[in-house]
PDB file of C-alpha atoms and ligand atoms in Angstrom:
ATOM      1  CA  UNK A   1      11.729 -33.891  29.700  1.00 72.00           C
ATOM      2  CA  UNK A   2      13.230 -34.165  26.320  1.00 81.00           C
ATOM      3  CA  UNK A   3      16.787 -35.256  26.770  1.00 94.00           C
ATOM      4  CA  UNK A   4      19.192 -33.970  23.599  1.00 97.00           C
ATOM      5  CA  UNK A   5      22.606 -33.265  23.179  1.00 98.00           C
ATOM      6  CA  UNK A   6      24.604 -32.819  20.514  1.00 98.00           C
ATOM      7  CA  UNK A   7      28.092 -33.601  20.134  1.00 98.00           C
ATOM      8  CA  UNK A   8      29.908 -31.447  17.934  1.00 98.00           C
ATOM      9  CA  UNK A   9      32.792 -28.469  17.014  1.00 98.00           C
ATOM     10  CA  UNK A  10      31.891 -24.625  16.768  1.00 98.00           C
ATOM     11  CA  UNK A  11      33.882 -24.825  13.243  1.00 97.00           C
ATOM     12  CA  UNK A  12      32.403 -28.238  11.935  1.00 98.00           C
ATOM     13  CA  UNK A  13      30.548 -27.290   9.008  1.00 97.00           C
ATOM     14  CA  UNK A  14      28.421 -30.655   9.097  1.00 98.00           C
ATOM     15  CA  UNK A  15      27.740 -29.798  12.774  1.00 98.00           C
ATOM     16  CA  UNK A  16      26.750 -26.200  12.191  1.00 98.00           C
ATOM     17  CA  UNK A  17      24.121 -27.881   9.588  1.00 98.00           C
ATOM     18  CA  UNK A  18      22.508 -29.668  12.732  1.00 98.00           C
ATOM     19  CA  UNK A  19      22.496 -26.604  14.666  1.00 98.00           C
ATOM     20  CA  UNK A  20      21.017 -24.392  12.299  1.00 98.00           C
ATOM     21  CA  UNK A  21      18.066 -27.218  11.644  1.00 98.00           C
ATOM     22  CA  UNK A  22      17.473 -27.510  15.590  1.00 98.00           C
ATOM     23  CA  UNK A  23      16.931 -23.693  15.621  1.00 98.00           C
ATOM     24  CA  UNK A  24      15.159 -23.677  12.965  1.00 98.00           C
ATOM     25  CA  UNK A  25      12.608 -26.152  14.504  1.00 98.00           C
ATOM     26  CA  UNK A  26      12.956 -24.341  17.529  1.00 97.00           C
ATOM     27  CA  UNK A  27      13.995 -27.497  19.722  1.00 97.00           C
ATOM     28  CA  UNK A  28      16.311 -27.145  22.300  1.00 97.00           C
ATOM     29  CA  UNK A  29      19.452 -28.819  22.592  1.00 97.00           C
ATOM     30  CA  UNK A  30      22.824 -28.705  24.761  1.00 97.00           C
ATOM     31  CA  UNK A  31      26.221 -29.282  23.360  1.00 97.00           C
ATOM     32  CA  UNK A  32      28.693 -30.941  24.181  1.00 98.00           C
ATOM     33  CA  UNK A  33      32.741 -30.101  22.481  1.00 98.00           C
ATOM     34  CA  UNK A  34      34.588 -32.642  20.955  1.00 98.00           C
ATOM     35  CA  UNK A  35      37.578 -30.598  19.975  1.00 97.00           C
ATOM     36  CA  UNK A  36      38.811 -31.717  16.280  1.00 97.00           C
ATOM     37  CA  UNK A  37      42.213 -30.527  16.937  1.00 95.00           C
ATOM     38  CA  UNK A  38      43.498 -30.931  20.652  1.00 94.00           C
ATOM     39  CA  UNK A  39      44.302 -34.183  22.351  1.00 90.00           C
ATOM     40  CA  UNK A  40      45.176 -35.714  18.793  1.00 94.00           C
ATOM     41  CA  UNK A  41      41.786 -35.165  17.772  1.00 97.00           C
ATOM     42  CA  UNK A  42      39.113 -36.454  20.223  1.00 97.00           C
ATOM     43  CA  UNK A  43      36.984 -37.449  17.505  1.00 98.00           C
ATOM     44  CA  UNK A  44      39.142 -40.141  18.248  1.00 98.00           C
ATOM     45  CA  UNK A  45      38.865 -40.910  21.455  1.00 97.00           C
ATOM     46  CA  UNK A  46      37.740 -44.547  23.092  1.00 97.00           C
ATOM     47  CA  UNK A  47      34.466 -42.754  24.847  1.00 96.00           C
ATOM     48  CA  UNK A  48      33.623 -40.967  20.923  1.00 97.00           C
ATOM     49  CA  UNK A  49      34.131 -43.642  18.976  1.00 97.00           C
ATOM     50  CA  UNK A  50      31.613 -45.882  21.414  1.00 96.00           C
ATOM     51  CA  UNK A  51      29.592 -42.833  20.103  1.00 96.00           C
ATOM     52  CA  UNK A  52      30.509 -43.276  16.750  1.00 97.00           C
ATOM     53  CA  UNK A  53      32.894 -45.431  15.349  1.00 97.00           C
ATOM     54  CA  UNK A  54      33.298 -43.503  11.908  1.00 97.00           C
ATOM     55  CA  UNK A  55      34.954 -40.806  14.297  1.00 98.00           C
ATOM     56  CA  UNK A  56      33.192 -37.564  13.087  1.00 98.00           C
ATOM     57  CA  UNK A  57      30.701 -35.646  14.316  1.00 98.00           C
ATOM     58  CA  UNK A  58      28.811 -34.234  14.532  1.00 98.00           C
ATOM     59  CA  UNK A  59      26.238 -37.120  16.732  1.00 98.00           C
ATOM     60  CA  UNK A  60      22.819 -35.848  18.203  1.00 98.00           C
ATOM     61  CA  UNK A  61      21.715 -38.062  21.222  1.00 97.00           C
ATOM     62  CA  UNK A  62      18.078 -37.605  21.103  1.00 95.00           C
ATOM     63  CA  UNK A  63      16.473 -39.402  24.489  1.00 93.00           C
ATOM     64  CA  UNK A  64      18.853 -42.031  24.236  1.00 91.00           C
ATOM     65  CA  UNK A  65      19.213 -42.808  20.924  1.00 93.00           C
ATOM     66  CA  UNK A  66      22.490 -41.871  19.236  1.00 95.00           C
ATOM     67  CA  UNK A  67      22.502 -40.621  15.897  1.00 98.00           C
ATOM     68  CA  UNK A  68      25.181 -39.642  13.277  1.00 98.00           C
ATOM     69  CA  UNK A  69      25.303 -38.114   9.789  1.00 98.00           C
ATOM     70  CA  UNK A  70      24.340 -34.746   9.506  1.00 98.00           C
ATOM     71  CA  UNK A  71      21.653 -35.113   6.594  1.00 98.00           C
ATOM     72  CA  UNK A  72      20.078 -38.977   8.049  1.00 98.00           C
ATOM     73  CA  UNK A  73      19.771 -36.625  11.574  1.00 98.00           C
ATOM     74  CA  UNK A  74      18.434 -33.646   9.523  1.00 98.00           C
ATOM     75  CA  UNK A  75      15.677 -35.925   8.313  1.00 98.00           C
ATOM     76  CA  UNK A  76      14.841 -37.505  11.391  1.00 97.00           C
ATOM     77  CA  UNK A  77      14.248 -34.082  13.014  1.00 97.00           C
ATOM     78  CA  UNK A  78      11.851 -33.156   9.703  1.00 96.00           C
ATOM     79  CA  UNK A  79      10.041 -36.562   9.941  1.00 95.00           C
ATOM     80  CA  UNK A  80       9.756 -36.246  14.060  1.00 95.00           C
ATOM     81  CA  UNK A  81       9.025 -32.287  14.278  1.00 94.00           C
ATOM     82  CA  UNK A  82       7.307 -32.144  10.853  1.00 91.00           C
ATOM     83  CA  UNK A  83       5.850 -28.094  11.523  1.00 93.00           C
ATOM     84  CA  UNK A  84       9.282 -26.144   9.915  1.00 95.00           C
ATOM     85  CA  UNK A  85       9.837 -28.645   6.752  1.00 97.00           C
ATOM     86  CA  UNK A  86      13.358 -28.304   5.706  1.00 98.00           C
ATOM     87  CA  UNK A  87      12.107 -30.909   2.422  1.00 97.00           C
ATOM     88  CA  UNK A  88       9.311 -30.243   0.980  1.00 94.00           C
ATOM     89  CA  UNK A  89       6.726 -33.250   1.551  1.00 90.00           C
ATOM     90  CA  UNK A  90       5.686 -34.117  -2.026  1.00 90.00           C
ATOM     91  CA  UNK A  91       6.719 -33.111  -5.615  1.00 94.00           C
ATOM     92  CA  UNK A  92       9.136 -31.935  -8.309  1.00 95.00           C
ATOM     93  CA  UNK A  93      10.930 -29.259  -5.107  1.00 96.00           C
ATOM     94  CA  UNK A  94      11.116 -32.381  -2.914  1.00 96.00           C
ATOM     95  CA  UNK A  95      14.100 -34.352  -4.988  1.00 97.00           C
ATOM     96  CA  UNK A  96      15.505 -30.409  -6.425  1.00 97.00           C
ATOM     97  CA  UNK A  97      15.841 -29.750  -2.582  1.00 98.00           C
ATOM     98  CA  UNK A  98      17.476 -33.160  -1.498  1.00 98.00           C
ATOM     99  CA  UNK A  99      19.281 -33.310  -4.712  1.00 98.00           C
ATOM    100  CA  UNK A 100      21.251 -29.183  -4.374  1.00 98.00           C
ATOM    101  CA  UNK A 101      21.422 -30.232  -0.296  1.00 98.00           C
ATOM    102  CA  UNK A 102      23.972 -33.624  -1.637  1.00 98.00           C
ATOM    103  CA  UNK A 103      25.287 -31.542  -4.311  1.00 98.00           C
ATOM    104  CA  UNK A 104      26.752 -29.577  -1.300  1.00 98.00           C
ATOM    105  CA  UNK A 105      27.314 -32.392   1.158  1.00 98.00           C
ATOM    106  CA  UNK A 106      27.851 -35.511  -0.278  1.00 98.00           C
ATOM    107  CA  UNK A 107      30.234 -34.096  -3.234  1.00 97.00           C
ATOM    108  CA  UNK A 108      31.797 -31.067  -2.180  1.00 97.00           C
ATOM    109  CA  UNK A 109      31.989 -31.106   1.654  1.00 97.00           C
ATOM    110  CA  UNK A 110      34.025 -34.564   2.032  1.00 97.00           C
ATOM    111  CA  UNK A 111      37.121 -33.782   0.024  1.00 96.00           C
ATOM    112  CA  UNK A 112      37.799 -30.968   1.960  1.00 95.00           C
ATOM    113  CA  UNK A 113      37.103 -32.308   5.508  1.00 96.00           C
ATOM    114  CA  UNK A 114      39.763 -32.131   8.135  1.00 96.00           C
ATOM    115  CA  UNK A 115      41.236 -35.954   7.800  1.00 97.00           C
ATOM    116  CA  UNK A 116      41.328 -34.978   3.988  1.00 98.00           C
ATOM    117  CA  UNK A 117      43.102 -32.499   4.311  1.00 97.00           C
ATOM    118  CA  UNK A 118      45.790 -34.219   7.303  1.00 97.00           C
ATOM    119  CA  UNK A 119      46.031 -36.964   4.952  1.00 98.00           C
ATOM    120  CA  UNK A 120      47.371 -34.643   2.001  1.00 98.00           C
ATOM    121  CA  UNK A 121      50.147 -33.638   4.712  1.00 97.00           C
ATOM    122  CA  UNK A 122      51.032 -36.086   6.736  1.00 97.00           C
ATOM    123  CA  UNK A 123      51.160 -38.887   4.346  1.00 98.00           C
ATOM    124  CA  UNK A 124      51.614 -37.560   0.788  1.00 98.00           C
ATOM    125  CA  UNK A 125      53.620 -34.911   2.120  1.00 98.00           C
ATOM    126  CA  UNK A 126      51.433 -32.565   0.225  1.00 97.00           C
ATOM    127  CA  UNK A 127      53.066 -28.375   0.340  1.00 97.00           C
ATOM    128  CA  UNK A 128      50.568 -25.788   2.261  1.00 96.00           C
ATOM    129  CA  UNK A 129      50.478 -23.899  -1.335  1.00 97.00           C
ATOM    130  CA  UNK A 130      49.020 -27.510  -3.172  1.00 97.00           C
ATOM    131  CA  UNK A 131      46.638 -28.216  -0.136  1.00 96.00           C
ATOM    132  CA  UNK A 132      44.805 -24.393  -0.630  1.00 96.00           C
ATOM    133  CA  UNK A 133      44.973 -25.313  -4.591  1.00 97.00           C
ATOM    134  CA  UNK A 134      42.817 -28.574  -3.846  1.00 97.00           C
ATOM    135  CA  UNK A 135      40.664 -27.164  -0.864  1.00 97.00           C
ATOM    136  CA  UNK A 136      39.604 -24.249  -3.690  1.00 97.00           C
ATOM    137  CA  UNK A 137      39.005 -26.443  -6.484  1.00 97.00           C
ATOM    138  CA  UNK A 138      36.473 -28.653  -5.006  1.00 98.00           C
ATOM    139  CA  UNK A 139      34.507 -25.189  -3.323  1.00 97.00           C
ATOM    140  CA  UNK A 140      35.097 -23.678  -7.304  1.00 97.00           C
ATOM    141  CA  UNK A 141      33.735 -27.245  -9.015  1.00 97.00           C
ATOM    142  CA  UNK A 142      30.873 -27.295  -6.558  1.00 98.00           C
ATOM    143  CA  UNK A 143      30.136 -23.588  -6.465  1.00 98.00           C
ATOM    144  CA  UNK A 144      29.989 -22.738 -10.266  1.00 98.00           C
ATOM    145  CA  UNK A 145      27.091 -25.850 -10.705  1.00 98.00           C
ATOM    146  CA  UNK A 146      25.274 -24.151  -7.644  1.00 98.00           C
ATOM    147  CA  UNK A 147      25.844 -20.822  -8.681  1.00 98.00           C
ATOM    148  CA  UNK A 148      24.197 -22.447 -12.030  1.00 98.00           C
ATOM    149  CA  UNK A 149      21.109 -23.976 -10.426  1.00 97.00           C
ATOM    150  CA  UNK A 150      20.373 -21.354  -7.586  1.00 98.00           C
ATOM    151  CA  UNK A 151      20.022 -18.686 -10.317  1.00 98.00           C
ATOM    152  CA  UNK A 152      17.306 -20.216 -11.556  1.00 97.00           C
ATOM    153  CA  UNK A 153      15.305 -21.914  -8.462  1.00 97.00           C
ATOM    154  CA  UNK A 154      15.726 -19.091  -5.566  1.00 98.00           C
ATOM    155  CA  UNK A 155      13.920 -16.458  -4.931  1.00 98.00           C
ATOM    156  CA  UNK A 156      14.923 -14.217  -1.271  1.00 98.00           C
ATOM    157  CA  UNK A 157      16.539 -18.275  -0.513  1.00 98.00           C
ATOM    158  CA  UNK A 158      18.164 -21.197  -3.086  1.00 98.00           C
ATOM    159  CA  UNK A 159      14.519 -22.431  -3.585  1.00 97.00           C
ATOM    160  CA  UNK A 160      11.701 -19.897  -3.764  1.00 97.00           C
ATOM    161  CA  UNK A 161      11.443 -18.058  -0.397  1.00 97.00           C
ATOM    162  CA  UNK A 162      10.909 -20.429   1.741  1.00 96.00           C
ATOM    163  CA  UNK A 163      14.038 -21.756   3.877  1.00 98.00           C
ATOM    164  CA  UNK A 164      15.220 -25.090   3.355  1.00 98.00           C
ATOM    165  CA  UNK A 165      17.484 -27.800   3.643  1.00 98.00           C
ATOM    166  CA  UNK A 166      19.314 -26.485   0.470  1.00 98.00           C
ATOM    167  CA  UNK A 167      20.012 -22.956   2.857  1.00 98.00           C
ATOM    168  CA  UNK A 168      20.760 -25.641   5.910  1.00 98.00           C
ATOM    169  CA  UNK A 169      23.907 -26.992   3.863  1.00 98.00           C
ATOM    170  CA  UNK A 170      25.006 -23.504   2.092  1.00 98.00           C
ATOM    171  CA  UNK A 171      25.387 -21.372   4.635  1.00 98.00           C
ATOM    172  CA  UNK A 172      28.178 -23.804   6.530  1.00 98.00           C
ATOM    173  CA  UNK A 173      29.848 -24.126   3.408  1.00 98.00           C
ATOM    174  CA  UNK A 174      30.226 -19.987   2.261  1.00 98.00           C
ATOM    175  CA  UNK A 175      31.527 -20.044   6.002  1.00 98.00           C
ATOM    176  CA  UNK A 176      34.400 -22.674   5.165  1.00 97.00           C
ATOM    177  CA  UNK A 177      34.835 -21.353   1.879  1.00 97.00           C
ATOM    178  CA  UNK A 178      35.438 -17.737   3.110  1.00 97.00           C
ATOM    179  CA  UNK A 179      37.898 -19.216   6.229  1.00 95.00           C
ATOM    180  CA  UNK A 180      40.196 -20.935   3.353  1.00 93.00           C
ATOM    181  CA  UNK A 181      40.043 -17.793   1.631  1.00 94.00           C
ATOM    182  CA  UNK A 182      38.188 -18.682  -1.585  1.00 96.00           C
ATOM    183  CA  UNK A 183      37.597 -15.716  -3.900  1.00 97.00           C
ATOM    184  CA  UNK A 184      33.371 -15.556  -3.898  1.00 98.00           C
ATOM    185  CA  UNK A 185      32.791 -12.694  -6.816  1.00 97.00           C
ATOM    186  CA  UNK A 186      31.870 -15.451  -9.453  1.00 98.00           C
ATOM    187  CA  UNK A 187      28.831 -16.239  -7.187  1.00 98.00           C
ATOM    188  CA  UNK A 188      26.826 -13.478  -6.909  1.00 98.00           C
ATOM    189  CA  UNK A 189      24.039 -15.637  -5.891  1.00 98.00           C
ATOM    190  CA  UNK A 190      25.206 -17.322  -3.241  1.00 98.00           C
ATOM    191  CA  UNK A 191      26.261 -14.799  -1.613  1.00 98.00           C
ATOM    192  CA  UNK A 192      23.066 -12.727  -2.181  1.00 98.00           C
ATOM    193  CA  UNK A 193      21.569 -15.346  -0.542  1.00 98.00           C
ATOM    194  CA  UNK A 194      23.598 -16.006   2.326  1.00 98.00           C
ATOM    195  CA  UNK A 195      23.541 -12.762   3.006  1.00 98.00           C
ATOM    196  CA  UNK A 196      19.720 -12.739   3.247  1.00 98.00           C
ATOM    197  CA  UNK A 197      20.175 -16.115   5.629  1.00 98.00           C
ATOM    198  CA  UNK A 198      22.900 -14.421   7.748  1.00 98.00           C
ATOM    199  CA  UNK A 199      19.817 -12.110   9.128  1.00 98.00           C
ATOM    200  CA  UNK A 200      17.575 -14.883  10.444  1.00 98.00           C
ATOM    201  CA  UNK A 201      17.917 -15.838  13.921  1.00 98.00           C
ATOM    202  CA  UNK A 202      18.175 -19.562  13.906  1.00 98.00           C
ATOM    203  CA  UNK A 203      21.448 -19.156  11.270  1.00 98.00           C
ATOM    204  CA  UNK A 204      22.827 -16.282  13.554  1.00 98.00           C
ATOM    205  CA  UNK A 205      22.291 -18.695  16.686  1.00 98.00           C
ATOM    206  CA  UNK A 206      23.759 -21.348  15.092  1.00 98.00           C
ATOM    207  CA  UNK A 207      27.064 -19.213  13.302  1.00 98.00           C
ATOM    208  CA  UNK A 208      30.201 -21.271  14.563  1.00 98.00           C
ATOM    209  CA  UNK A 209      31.025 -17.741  16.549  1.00 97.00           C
ATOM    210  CA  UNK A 210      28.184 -17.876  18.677  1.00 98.00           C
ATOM    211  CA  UNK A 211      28.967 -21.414  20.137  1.00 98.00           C
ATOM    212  CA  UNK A 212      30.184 -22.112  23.626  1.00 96.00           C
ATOM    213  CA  UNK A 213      33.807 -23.666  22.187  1.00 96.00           C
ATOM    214  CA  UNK A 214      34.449 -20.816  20.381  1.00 97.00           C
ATOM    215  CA  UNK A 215      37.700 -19.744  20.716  1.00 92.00           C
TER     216      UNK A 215
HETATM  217  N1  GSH B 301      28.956 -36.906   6.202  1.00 91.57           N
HETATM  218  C1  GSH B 301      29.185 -36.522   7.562  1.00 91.57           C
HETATM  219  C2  GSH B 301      30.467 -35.730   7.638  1.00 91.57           C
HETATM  220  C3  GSH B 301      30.884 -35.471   9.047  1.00 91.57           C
HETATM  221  C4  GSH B 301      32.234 -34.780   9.057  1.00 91.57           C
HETATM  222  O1  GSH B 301      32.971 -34.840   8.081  1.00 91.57           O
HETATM  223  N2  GSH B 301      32.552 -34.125  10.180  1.00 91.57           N
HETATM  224  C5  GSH B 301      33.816 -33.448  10.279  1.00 91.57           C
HETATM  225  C6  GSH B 301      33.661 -32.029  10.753  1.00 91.57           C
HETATM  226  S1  GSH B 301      32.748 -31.072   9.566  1.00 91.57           S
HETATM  227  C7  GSH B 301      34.712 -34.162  11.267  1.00 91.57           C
HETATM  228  O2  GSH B 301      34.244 -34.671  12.269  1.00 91.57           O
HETATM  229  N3  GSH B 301      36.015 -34.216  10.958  1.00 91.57           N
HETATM  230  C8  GSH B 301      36.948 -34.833  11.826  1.00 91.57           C
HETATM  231  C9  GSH B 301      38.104 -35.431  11.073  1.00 91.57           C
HETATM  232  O3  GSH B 301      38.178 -35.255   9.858  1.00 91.57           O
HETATM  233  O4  GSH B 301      38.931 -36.076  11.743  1.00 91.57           O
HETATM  234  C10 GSH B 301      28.002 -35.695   8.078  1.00 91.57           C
HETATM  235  O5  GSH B 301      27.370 -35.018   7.259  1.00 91.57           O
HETATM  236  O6  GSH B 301      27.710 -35.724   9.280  1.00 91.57           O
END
């Protein structure tokens, strides 16, 4: 029997990426909580950080092998269970995927991720007023380009209508942009389309709500 697990937090947004590709491919998975907040953080925790030492998750243990970094795992699963592709094989839409998927991850997500964020108040002492004004202009910088690019590659999804890894990385992100209360009316696109997204059943399975750490 296929033994994976996947270590993670119903709110993670880089987390809820994994578990919306895992449904996607239909492969089953159990989870296991590593609660961001409680405990200090047990992110980082001696037995996580044997897990991984960058102390994030989320980390999928697939048969044994422990992997982290939510878009390396992402492509593992599409190289390994290659009959949903979340990247197109071959072409122009292969690098226009991979490239709106980093636009998301590599350059928005990070600067708003929770040791960011602790860092801004804890160390620089950074007001609760400042710390919204910097979560919302990263989402804003990031959002207007996207808004930009899916207007002219999506059709019912951000490329064409076929689901991919671009939908896999925006639908986390409208979730953490509506919890911080960003104003979404200058992106009628992405919210068209993550309103088409919110109806499939691997994104609904996979909505940080539905998770067994919920609170
Ligand atoms: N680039 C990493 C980012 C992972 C990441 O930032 N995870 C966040 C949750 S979304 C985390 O574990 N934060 C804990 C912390 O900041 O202490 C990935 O895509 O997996």
């Amino acid at each position: 029997m296929h033994d994976r697990i996947l270590y993670g937090y119903w709110r993670s947004s880089a987390v809820y990426r994994v578990r919306i590709a895992l449904n996607l491919k239909g492969l089953d998975y159990q989870q296991r909580s590593v609660h961001l907040v409680n405990n200090g953080g047990e992110q980082h925790s001696t037995e996580f950080k044997r897990l991984n030492p960058n102390q994030l998750v989320p980390v999928l243990m697939d048969n044994g092998l422990a992997l982290n970094q939510s878009l390396a795992i992402i492509d593992y699963l599409d190289e390994t269970y290659s009959d949903v592709p979340l990247v197109p094989k071959s072409g122009e839409l292969r690098y226009l995927v991979k490239a709106m998927a980093q636009d998301i991850a590599v350059d928005v997500h990070p600067l708003n991720n929770l040791r960011v964020l602790q860092y801004l108040s804890n160390e620089l002492h950074v007001d609760e007023d400042a710390k919204s004004a910097w979560y919302k202009h990263w989402i804003a910088t990031g959002f207007e380009a996207l808004e930009q690019r899916i207007s002219v590659t999506r059709g019912q999804y951000c490329v064409g209508n076929e689901i991919s890894l671009v939908d896999v990385c925006l639908v986390p992100q409208m979730y953490n942009a509506q919890r911080f209360g960003v104003d979404l009316t200058s992106y009628p696109n992405l919210v068209d389309v993550t309103t088409s997204l919110g109806k499939v059943r691997a994104f609904i399975q996979a909505a940080p709500e539905h998770q067994p750490d919920a609170v």
